[in-house]
XYZ file of C-alpha atoms in Angstrom:
604
model
C 107.870 97.103 129.575
C 105.529 94.856 127.620
C 104.064 91.718 129.472
C 106.027 89.404 128.480
C 104.077 85.121 127.237
C 104.468 81.542 127.220
C 108.827 81.972 125.000
C 108.134 80.986 121.330
C 111.351 78.181 122.278
C 108.992 76.131 124.895
C 105.870 76.745 123.410
C 106.926 75.700 119.679
C 109.362 72.432 120.731
C 106.145 71.555 123.104
C 103.728 72.030 120.054
C 106.199 70.046 117.651
C 107.010 66.852 119.911
C 104.217 64.590 120.367
C 105.486 61.900 123.077
C 106.549 64.343 126.369
C 109.397 64.153 127.613
C 111.237 66.984 130.421
C 111.341 69.891 127.690
C 115.282 71.770 126.565
C 115.966 74.844 127.701
C 114.313 77.699 125.795
C 117.160 79.850 124.390
C 117.726 83.118 124.669
C 116.035 85.448 123.136
C 115.538 86.059 119.680
C 117.973 88.589 117.296
C 114.947 89.701 114.656
C 116.221 91.213 111.228
C 113.868 91.803 109.314
C 115.071 92.587 105.299
C 112.826 94.314 103.814
C 112.978 94.800 99.339
C 111.880 97.673 97.755
C 109.369 96.633 94.940
C 110.587 92.693 94.842
C 107.921 90.714 92.201
C 106.330 87.151 93.571
C 108.634 85.410 91.586
C 112.063 87.212 92.058
C 113.335 85.603 94.063
C 114.904 82.132 92.942
C 113.279 79.612 95.368
C 110.441 81.212 94.633
C 110.478 80.307 90.794
C 113.032 83.554 89.234
C 116.060 82.397 87.400
C 117.825 85.658 89.408
C 120.757 84.487 91.620
C 119.629 84.415 95.161
C 121.409 81.595 97.443
C 122.148 83.566 100.497
C 117.893 84.640 100.104
C 117.302 80.908 98.377
C 119.161 79.257 102.021
C 117.147 81.100 104.605
C 114.455 80.039 102.765
C 115.852 76.583 102.944
C 116.147 77.071 106.629
C 113.260 78.215 107.356
C 109.360 78.642 105.825
C 107.983 80.371 102.880
C 104.875 81.637 102.873
C 103.298 81.549 98.725
C 100.110 83.560 99.574
C 101.627 86.317 101.839
C 99.281 89.710 100.872
C 100.888 93.561 101.433
C 99.928 97.213 100.378
C 100.486 98.562 96.790
C 102.891 100.345 96.793
C 106.356 101.378 99.769
C 104.511 103.388 102.443
C 101.409 101.101 103.585
C 103.549 98.698 103.741
C 105.957 99.841 105.966
C 103.438 101.390 108.267
C 101.792 98.158 108.896
C 105.531 95.947 108.729
C 105.882 98.542 111.956
C 102.916 99.060 113.410
C 100.831 95.624 112.225
C 97.741 98.272 111.901
C 96.117 98.875 108.844
C 97.096 101.860 106.188
C 94.845 103.680 106.876
C 94.434 103.677 110.458
C 98.386 104.305 110.413
C 98.512 106.496 108.891
C 99.040 105.830 105.322
C 95.897 106.078 103.865
C 97.596 107.043 100.548
C 102.007 108.319 100.112
C 102.348 112.147 100.155
C 103.991 111.518 96.473
C 100.368 110.458 94.669
C 97.705 111.762 97.524
C 95.081 114.263 95.363
C 95.184 117.567 97.360
C 92.165 117.110 98.184
C 92.391 114.216 100.853
C 95.897 115.758 101.921
C 95.090 116.204 106.180
C 91.335 113.407 106.080
C 91.017 112.031 108.968
C 93.986 108.428 107.700
C 95.478 110.352 104.687
C 98.087 111.695 107.998
C 100.546 110.813 104.576
C 103.620 109.510 107.446
C 103.101 107.811 109.817
C 100.901 109.248 112.739
C 101.042 108.785 116.409
C 97.886 107.214 116.956
C 100.277 103.699 116.828
C 103.505 102.218 118.253
C 106.169 100.808 116.356
C 107.626 97.623 117.212
C 110.709 99.037 117.513
C 109.016 101.038 120.178
C 107.493 97.731 121.579
C 111.103 95.605 121.879
C 113.417 98.872 122.552
C 110.657 98.478 126.386
C 111.986 95.103 125.901
C 115.121 95.822 126.839
C 116.539 94.671 122.638
C 118.570 96.952 120.959
C 116.596 98.532 118.256
C 118.440 99.956 114.589
C 116.997 100.934 111.166
C 119.070 101.358 107.620
C 117.673 102.370 104.763
C 114.711 103.878 103.391
C 111.879 104.687 105.881
C 109.380 106.828 103.974
C 107.126 107.432 106.648
C 108.550 111.143 106.941
C 111.176 113.618 107.003
C 110.697 115.511 110.256
C 112.584 114.806 113.349
C 109.373 113.960 114.958
C 108.456 111.636 112.231
C 111.819 109.640 111.235
C 113.143 106.168 112.833
C 115.020 107.552 115.915
C 111.830 109.254 117.238
C 109.627 105.929 116.778
C 111.920 103.605 118.703
C 114.991 103.008 116.718
C 118.203 103.370 118.654
C 119.993 104.056 116.074
C 118.598 104.468 112.820
C 120.359 105.077 109.234
C 117.473 106.613 106.597
C 115.950 107.908 103.893
C 113.274 110.285 104.336
C 112.262 109.650 100.300
C 110.256 107.343 98.067
C 114.133 106.331 96.433
C 117.079 107.913 94.933
C 119.798 107.530 93.856
C 122.294 104.066 94.915
C 126.208 105.174 93.536
C 125.961 109.219 94.581
C 124.023 111.418 97.275
C 121.618 112.594 94.802
C 118.258 112.108 94.827
C 115.464 111.465 91.313
C 114.730 114.296 89.943
C 112.365 116.065 89.521
C 110.757 114.089 92.235
C 112.803 115.704 95.104
C 114.714 118.642 95.601
C 117.725 116.111 97.214
C 118.579 112.542 99.136
C 116.549 113.125 102.525
C 119.555 111.004 104.181
C 119.608 111.591 108.547
C 121.123 109.579 111.111
C 119.505 109.586 114.286
C 117.917 112.859 112.882
C 120.310 115.014 111.610
C 120.620 115.240 108.220
C 123.619 112.728 107.528
C 125.785 112.894 103.810
C 126.997 109.704 102.419
C 130.142 108.082 102.203
C 132.463 107.731 99.644
C 132.552 104.585 97.242
C 128.702 104.190 98.195
C 126.783 102.145 97.277
C 123.066 100.885 98.290
C 122.902 97.480 99.197
C 126.234 98.028 100.587
C 125.723 100.826 102.523
C 122.550 99.861 104.792
C 123.840 96.157 105.640
C 127.845 97.750 106.371
C 125.396 100.327 108.398
C 123.731 97.714 110.353
C 126.672 95.409 110.959
C 128.484 98.711 112.065
C 125.606 99.300 114.901
C 125.480 96.229 116.348
C 128.652 94.853 116.362
C 128.829 98.493 118.607
C 126.375 97.309 120.631
C 127.443 94.010 121.223
C 128.847 93.774 124.746
C 125.640 95.535 126.494
C 124.162 91.632 126.273
C 121.222 92.742 124.892
C 119.287 91.288 122.076
C 118.910 93.391 118.827
C 116.383 94.137 116.412
C 117.541 95.451 113.212
C 114.786 96.279 110.481
C 117.657 96.505 107.447
C 115.528 98.363 104.081
C 117.333 98.317 100.185
C 116.615 100.883 97.372
C 117.009 97.564 95.345
C 115.103 97.293 92.995
C 113.460 100.819 93.410
C 113.573 103.377 90.053
C 116.503 104.072 89.678
C 117.266 100.677 88.499
C 121.575 100.428 89.183
C 123.917 97.199 89.716
C 127.912 97.427 90.063
C 129.335 96.947 86.773
C 130.502 92.571 87.599
C 126.752 91.855 88.440
C 125.283 93.816 85.473
C 127.868 91.061 83.322
C 126.483 87.811 84.628
C 122.964 89.167 83.639
C 124.228 89.901 80.469
C 122.716 87.216 77.636
C 119.867 86.319 80.030
C 117.364 88.396 78.936
C 117.106 87.233 74.680
C 113.345 85.041 74.557
C 111.892 88.235 76.182
C 109.439 88.823 78.742
C 106.698 86.287 77.635
C 108.875 83.929 77.743
C 110.261 84.451 80.916
C 106.902 84.484 82.934
C 106.385 81.206 81.146
C 109.049 79.655 82.834
C 109.199 81.280 86.324
C 105.139 79.837 86.279
C 106.582 76.957 85.003
C 109.737 76.250 88.350
C 107.545 77.644 90.509
C 104.519 74.416 90.100
C 107.475 72.286 90.040
C 108.845 74.381 93.723
C 105.218 73.668 95.037
C 104.937 77.010 95.126
C 102.132 77.387 92.765
C 99.134 75.377 91.886
C 99.548 73.946 88.294
C 96.694 76.837 87.250
C 95.702 79.234 84.310
C 98.285 82.133 84.007
C 96.802 85.482 83.159
C 97.965 87.555 80.247
C 98.053 91.221 80.079
C 97.244 93.826 78.918
C 99.733 96.157 78.573
C 102.865 93.511 78.496
C 104.084 94.417 74.466
C 104.190 91.757 71.789
C 108.059 91.212 72.562
C 108.402 89.334 68.301
C 106.987 92.287 67.551
C 109.241 94.294 68.876
C 112.540 95.911 65.767
C 116.063 94.120 67.785
C 117.334 97.054 68.682
C 114.659 97.571 71.088
C 114.456 94.100 71.861
C 118.433 94.237 72.564
C 117.857 97.481 74.737
C 114.587 95.730 77.036
C 117.690 93.031 77.289
C 119.791 94.975 78.563
C 116.635 96.462 81.708
C 116.179 93.667 82.661
C 119.968 92.007 82.640
C 119.966 95.310 85.085
C 117.472 94.310 87.146
C 118.238 91.140 88.138
C 122.087 91.992 88.726
C 120.405 94.882 91.198
C 118.861 91.727 92.980
C 121.801 90.023 93.598
C 123.565 92.584 94.360
C 121.246 92.804 97.226
C 121.208 88.518 97.729
C 124.971 89.488 97.825
C 125.091 91.677 100.320
C 122.858 89.734 102.720
C 124.559 86.759 102.381
C 128.130 89.030 103.511
C 125.236 90.014 106.498
C 125.121 86.347 107.263
C 128.981 85.462 107.494
C 129.480 88.175 109.464
C 126.787 87.089 112.366
C 128.049 82.866 111.617
C 131.001 85.076 112.380
C 130.199 86.614 116.081
C 129.019 83.409 116.914
C 124.773 85.312 116.593
C 123.290 82.880 113.528
C 121.312 80.363 115.076
C 119.549 82.656 117.067
C 118.494 85.560 114.801
C 115.448 85.187 113.238
C 115.287 86.311 109.719
C 112.681 88.035 108.112
C 112.587 88.485 104.383
C 109.893 90.639 101.764
C 108.825 93.215 99.267
C 106.922 96.190 99.876
C 104.350 95.274 97.224
C 104.772 94.048 93.632
C 106.910 94.698 91.194
C 107.705 99.192 89.037
C 105.230 99.206 86.213
C 105.705 103.379 85.553
C 107.410 104.408 82.717
C 109.093 107.971 83.944
C 109.699 109.209 81.015
C 105.546 108.901 80.014
C 105.375 113.005 79.787
C 107.136 115.037 77.521
C 107.714 117.599 80.464
C 109.569 114.146 82.563
C 112.031 113.471 79.726
C 112.301 116.693 79.392
C 113.676 117.130 82.863
C 115.483 114.040 83.178
C 117.790 113.911 80.356
C 119.326 116.998 81.713
C 119.885 114.643 84.985
C 120.604 111.115 84.120
C 122.476 108.992 80.326
C 119.808 106.779 78.439
C 121.786 105.414 76.710
C 120.496 101.431 76.328
C 124.008 100.348 76.531
C 124.953 101.134 79.492
C 121.835 100.120 81.710
C 122.683 100.314 85.365
C 125.271 102.034 85.426
C 126.231 105.011 87.722
C 124.608 107.834 86.534
C 121.886 106.861 84.337
C 117.928 105.851 84.811
C 116.921 102.640 84.051
C 114.081 101.428 84.855
C 111.229 98.724 84.238
C 108.186 99.378 83.110
C 105.125 97.027 82.213
C 105.969 94.099 79.828
C 108.849 93.738 82.542
C 107.331 93.801 84.888
C 104.639 91.409 84.393
C 106.878 89.112 84.086
C 108.326 89.830 87.805
C 105.225 89.209 89.237
C 104.811 86.120 87.011
C 102.930 84.314 86.636
C 100.106 87.115 88.507
C 97.855 89.351 87.845
C 98.958 93.001 88.437
C 101.731 94.104 89.148
C 102.446 97.667 92.110
C 99.999 99.928 92.599
C 97.169 97.753 91.728
C 95.397 95.624 93.865
C 95.956 92.507 91.082
C 97.165 89.378 93.185
C 100.896 91.112 91.045
C 100.700 94.555 93.560
C 100.182 93.299 96.943
C 101.321 89.831 96.805
C 104.743 88.737 97.416
C 107.510 86.373 98.905
C 107.976 85.619 102.775
C 110.774 83.695 104.367
C 111.061 83.227 108.161
C 113.761 81.530 109.205
C 115.064 81.388 112.298
C 118.476 78.512 111.800
C 118.783 77.824 115.742
C 115.293 76.635 116.701
C 114.484 73.030 115.878
C 110.331 73.499 115.730
C 111.431 75.440 112.841
C 110.683 71.915 110.619
C 113.153 73.800 107.261
C 112.347 74.173 104.097
C 108.369 74.112 104.454
C 106.149 76.110 102.852
C 102.709 78.147 103.463
C 99.719 78.180 101.400
C 97.394 79.605 103.775
C 96.825 83.481 103.051
C 98.837 85.538 105.381
C 99.034 89.657 105.683
C 101.491 92.487 106.222
C 99.728 93.356 110.004
C 100.775 89.513 110.822
C 104.384 90.226 111.518
C 104.874 92.831 114.107
C 102.845 89.747 116.611
C 104.817 87.269 115.011
C 108.233 89.075 116.422
C 106.586 89.935 119.063
C 105.588 86.586 119.667
C 109.411 84.848 119.151
C 110.852 87.611 121.437
C 108.543 86.328 123.687
C 105.978 89.641 124.251
C 102.182 89.609 123.680
C 101.360 92.054 121.309
C 100.266 95.224 121.763
C 96.610 96.445 123.175
C 94.426 99.908 123.281
C 96.793 101.781 126.027
C 100.795 102.788 124.935
C 102.670 104.835 128.541
C 99.170 105.728 129.851
C 97.392 106.369 125.861
C 94.884 105.195 123.858
C 96.572 103.991 120.689
C 95.441 101.594 118.056
C 95.611 98.039 118.663
C 97.356 95.332 116.798
C 94.735 93.616 114.597
C 97.695 90.466 112.116
C 97.715 87.787 113.370
C 100.620 85.127 115.284
C 101.861 82.576 112.258
C 103.976 81.327 115.360
C 101.707 78.284 115.050
C 102.787 77.785 111.073
C 106.660 78.277 112.495
C 105.750 75.305 114.182
C 103.959 73.187 111.196
C 100.588 72.592 112.683
C 97.604 73.859 111.113
C 97.248 77.003 109.655
C 94.917 79.541 111.052
C 91.676 79.630 109.416
C 91.176 82.441 108.441
C 87.061 83.753 107.868
C 87.078 87.065 108.906
C 86.853 89.847 106.377
C 90.582 91.846 105.889
C 90.387 95.083 103.790
C 92.614 97.152 102.626
C 92.416 100.080 99.633
C 95.096 102.265 98.831
C 95.134 105.290 95.550
C 91.094 103.686 94.214
C 92.307 99.461 93.880
C 90.660 97.893 96.572
C 90.209 93.989 98.039
C 88.254 92.201 100.429
C 89.750 88.967 101.497
C 87.499 86.098 103.337
C 89.045 82.757 103.609
C 90.147 81.608 100.187
C 88.356 84.728 98.091
C 89.000 88.337 97.481
C 87.363 90.755 96.344
C 88.901 93.032 93.972
C 88.091 96.567 92.641
C 90.841 98.616 90.033
C 89.908 101.992 88.644
C 92.069 102.312 85.053
C 93.960 102.373 83.269
C 94.466 98.788 85.188
C 90.593 98.212 86.047
C 87.174 99.692 84.620
C 86.459 100.810 88.382
C 83.871 97.570 87.982
C 83.993 94.712 91.336
C 85.441 90.735 90.607
C 85.759 87.986 92.469
C 88.411 85.063 92.962
C 89.794 81.877 93.936
C 92.204 83.069 95.398
C 94.014 79.642 96.620
C 93.162 78.067 93.084
C 93.017 80.980 91.005
C 96.475 83.226 91.976
C 96.266 84.160 88.925
C 92.631 85.404 89.161
C 91.282 84.406 85.242
C 88.113 83.134 86.450
C 85.563 85.572 87.888
C 82.949 84.553 89.757
C 80.914 87.285 90.808
C 78.239 86.254 88.113
C 78.530 82.427 89.853
C 78.660 82.843 93.282
C 76.440 86.384 93.778
C 75.266 85.694 97.320
C 79.018 85.553 98.210
C 79.907 88.795 95.568
C 77.309 90.339 97.487
C 78.064 89.657 101.204
C 81.611 91.106 100.125
C 80.627 93.647 99.404
C 79.069 94.018 102.398
C 82.165 93.304 104.140
C 84.189 96.039 101.977
C 82.085 99.050 102.669
C 82.117 97.731 107.106
C 85.443 98.216 105.839
C 85.548 101.526 104.009
C 83.454 103.035 106.971
C 86.077 102.300 109.604
C 88.707 102.707 108.393
C 87.315 106.842 107.070
C 88.076 105.707 102.951
C 87.409 108.569 101.245
C 86.973 107.952 97.151
C 89.691 109.439 94.620
C 88.818 111.870 92.588
C 87.958 111.251 88.974
C 90.151 110.635 85.999
C 92.591 109.711 89.222
C 94.933 107.291 89.047
C 98.708 106.632 90.223
C 101.247 107.321 88.200
C 99.697 111.397 87.082
C 99.351 112.499 90.631
C 102.490 111.244 90.962
C 103.731 113.760 88.372
C 101.098 116.719 89.188
C 102.013 116.585 92.459
C 106.235 116.242 92.173
C 105.568 119.238 89.711
C 103.304 121.407 92.435
C 105.850 120.420 95.263
C 109.262 120.178 93.484
C 109.007 122.383 89.557
C 106.607 125.350 90.912
C 108.406 126.260 94.298
C 112.065 127.039 92.018
C 109.913 128.434 89.623
C 109.023 130.530 92.100
C 112.033 131.102 93.898
C 113.225 132.114 90.424
C 110.972 134.484 89.348
C 113.123 137.709 90.625
C 115.467 135.950 88.265
C 113.717 135.214 85.784
C 111.501 138.677 85.005
C 115.078 139.983 84.855
C 116.623 138.236 82.076
C 113.416 138.385 80.120
C 113.228 141.972 80.941
C 116.571 142.078 79.808
C 116.370 140.295 76.529
C 113.320 142.168 75.945
C 114.902 145.530 76.212
C 118.340 143.836 73.946
C 115.331 143.140 71.327
C 114.145 146.754 71.784
C 116.986 148.992 71.308
C 118.540 146.624 68.658
C 115.268 146.667 67.244
C 115.487 149.987 66.588
C 119.169 150.231 65.759
C 118.237 148.052 62.893
C 115.111 150.223 62.116
C 117.133 153.486 62.251
C 120.162 152.414 60.570
C 118.187 151.433 57.699
C 116.761 154.478 57.092
C 119.726 156.339 57.566
C 121.024 154.425 54.701
C 117.994 154.873 52.643
C 118.394 158.592 53.390
C 121.809 157.832 52.492
C 121.106 156.912 48.711
C 118.342 159.275 47.463
C 120.819 162.189 47.910
C 123.640 160.774 46.186
C 124.227 162.580 42.290
């Protein structure tokens, strides 16, 4: 069992009460609910400036603390590895994802493409401390039995091993996977009739929670939505609510979100970057504007559907008397997805055989709706960049932490200091009265947690000083955070590979490069990054690498090519049959013509 520390409730209540008085009895150890959204941008939540209806997430924000300078990785698996372990993505084995890793990197230190065995999950630690542990939804940290969540500390787990899947049917993202790799406790599992992803992950979590209530133990429920990963899909009732919402286009939406964010106190009144990839809405033909508006309508609908299901879980916990003593954590795994899956002719050919791309049906069953770069710029408003990039739009996402029944958490607070995804595991352990993971676990050496406990921030005390450098790298895009400053490099097509320096407290949109005006800081932070890269064994990317290109190449080699190889004998036989038929057909035709000419010559 993990070594206990002073109970959080007592510490927080003492810290928040200036006059000495008898300390109240601490509550029971809290339940913990992790709500992980997929590919949501910084301003996709109403309480962060969005027009999307998210009343249940906003209610948690009103009950708790909003973190407005919170950072994750630029894509899903690396963030999920850090969220589960409190260890940097390279040290946890996710220096890159299986979908985006260049073949030359596979198997190198830190490039396992799965959660390695040198790290310990929060589920393992909480399970050791007599917590019930449950997992539902997207895992994406390994697909073999030894790498699935049931083998990493979760008592019950219904998990998807892939990056995404269909939201209405038991089928994969075609062209990327052969099947939707769903398992329950490590055993292949089928989805229920009437399945919709956001509804299902909540249904399953509620069933797990209810099934273990008689034990009297607190629980950890890690709930991992497929919303809003490609394919963007939502029930018709939600689609109808946004049908007329986005006719003004992405630039107007981006500007409106910035204005609302400033009014809410989420952002400083700083300049907003103009993103080169964003198209001119007014220059689009009316039919394309209508089609694009439907795309964002589907995105908003999918987000609201997920929020509704979160509300259903909250209502259930209220009905069972568990709500007040539950800690809720809401975040996204990275910024919004800009990728166009139909950017290559082969993709269009393959996907066209499986999906409906009629704009009038955007977001419905059988479709593959995707956001694209221009709408992704709106979802990330007012930041620069989006998923895969190391700009703020790729790394800065909403974070909300609420414990409704703990009066030490001042409701509605906004915390603007720099925070990172590795801060969450030590914070969650502290909430449970446990110390963070050290360098040994069950007699073996492991990676220690590196994050900062955010308990003082929750209690309303001064935010921790973040003067120590924190490095990050994924797919060649890299950053070094220190204090209010960020050193950042992005490879083409979103950057030119050069380092830039920004003060992200004053300029979260990364509009003013300080590399020339602060050369001493610039050089010192480059040295800090080199030290991080050497320590975490970061590899340089091959020439011409882009994540988008690598996804397509890996998908072809891992999915299409094996199918072609398996089908090769049949293809050869078919070609032989066709060739033989053509040979004999041509031979017969020539014989017929020869006989016909001979017959004509013999006529009188």
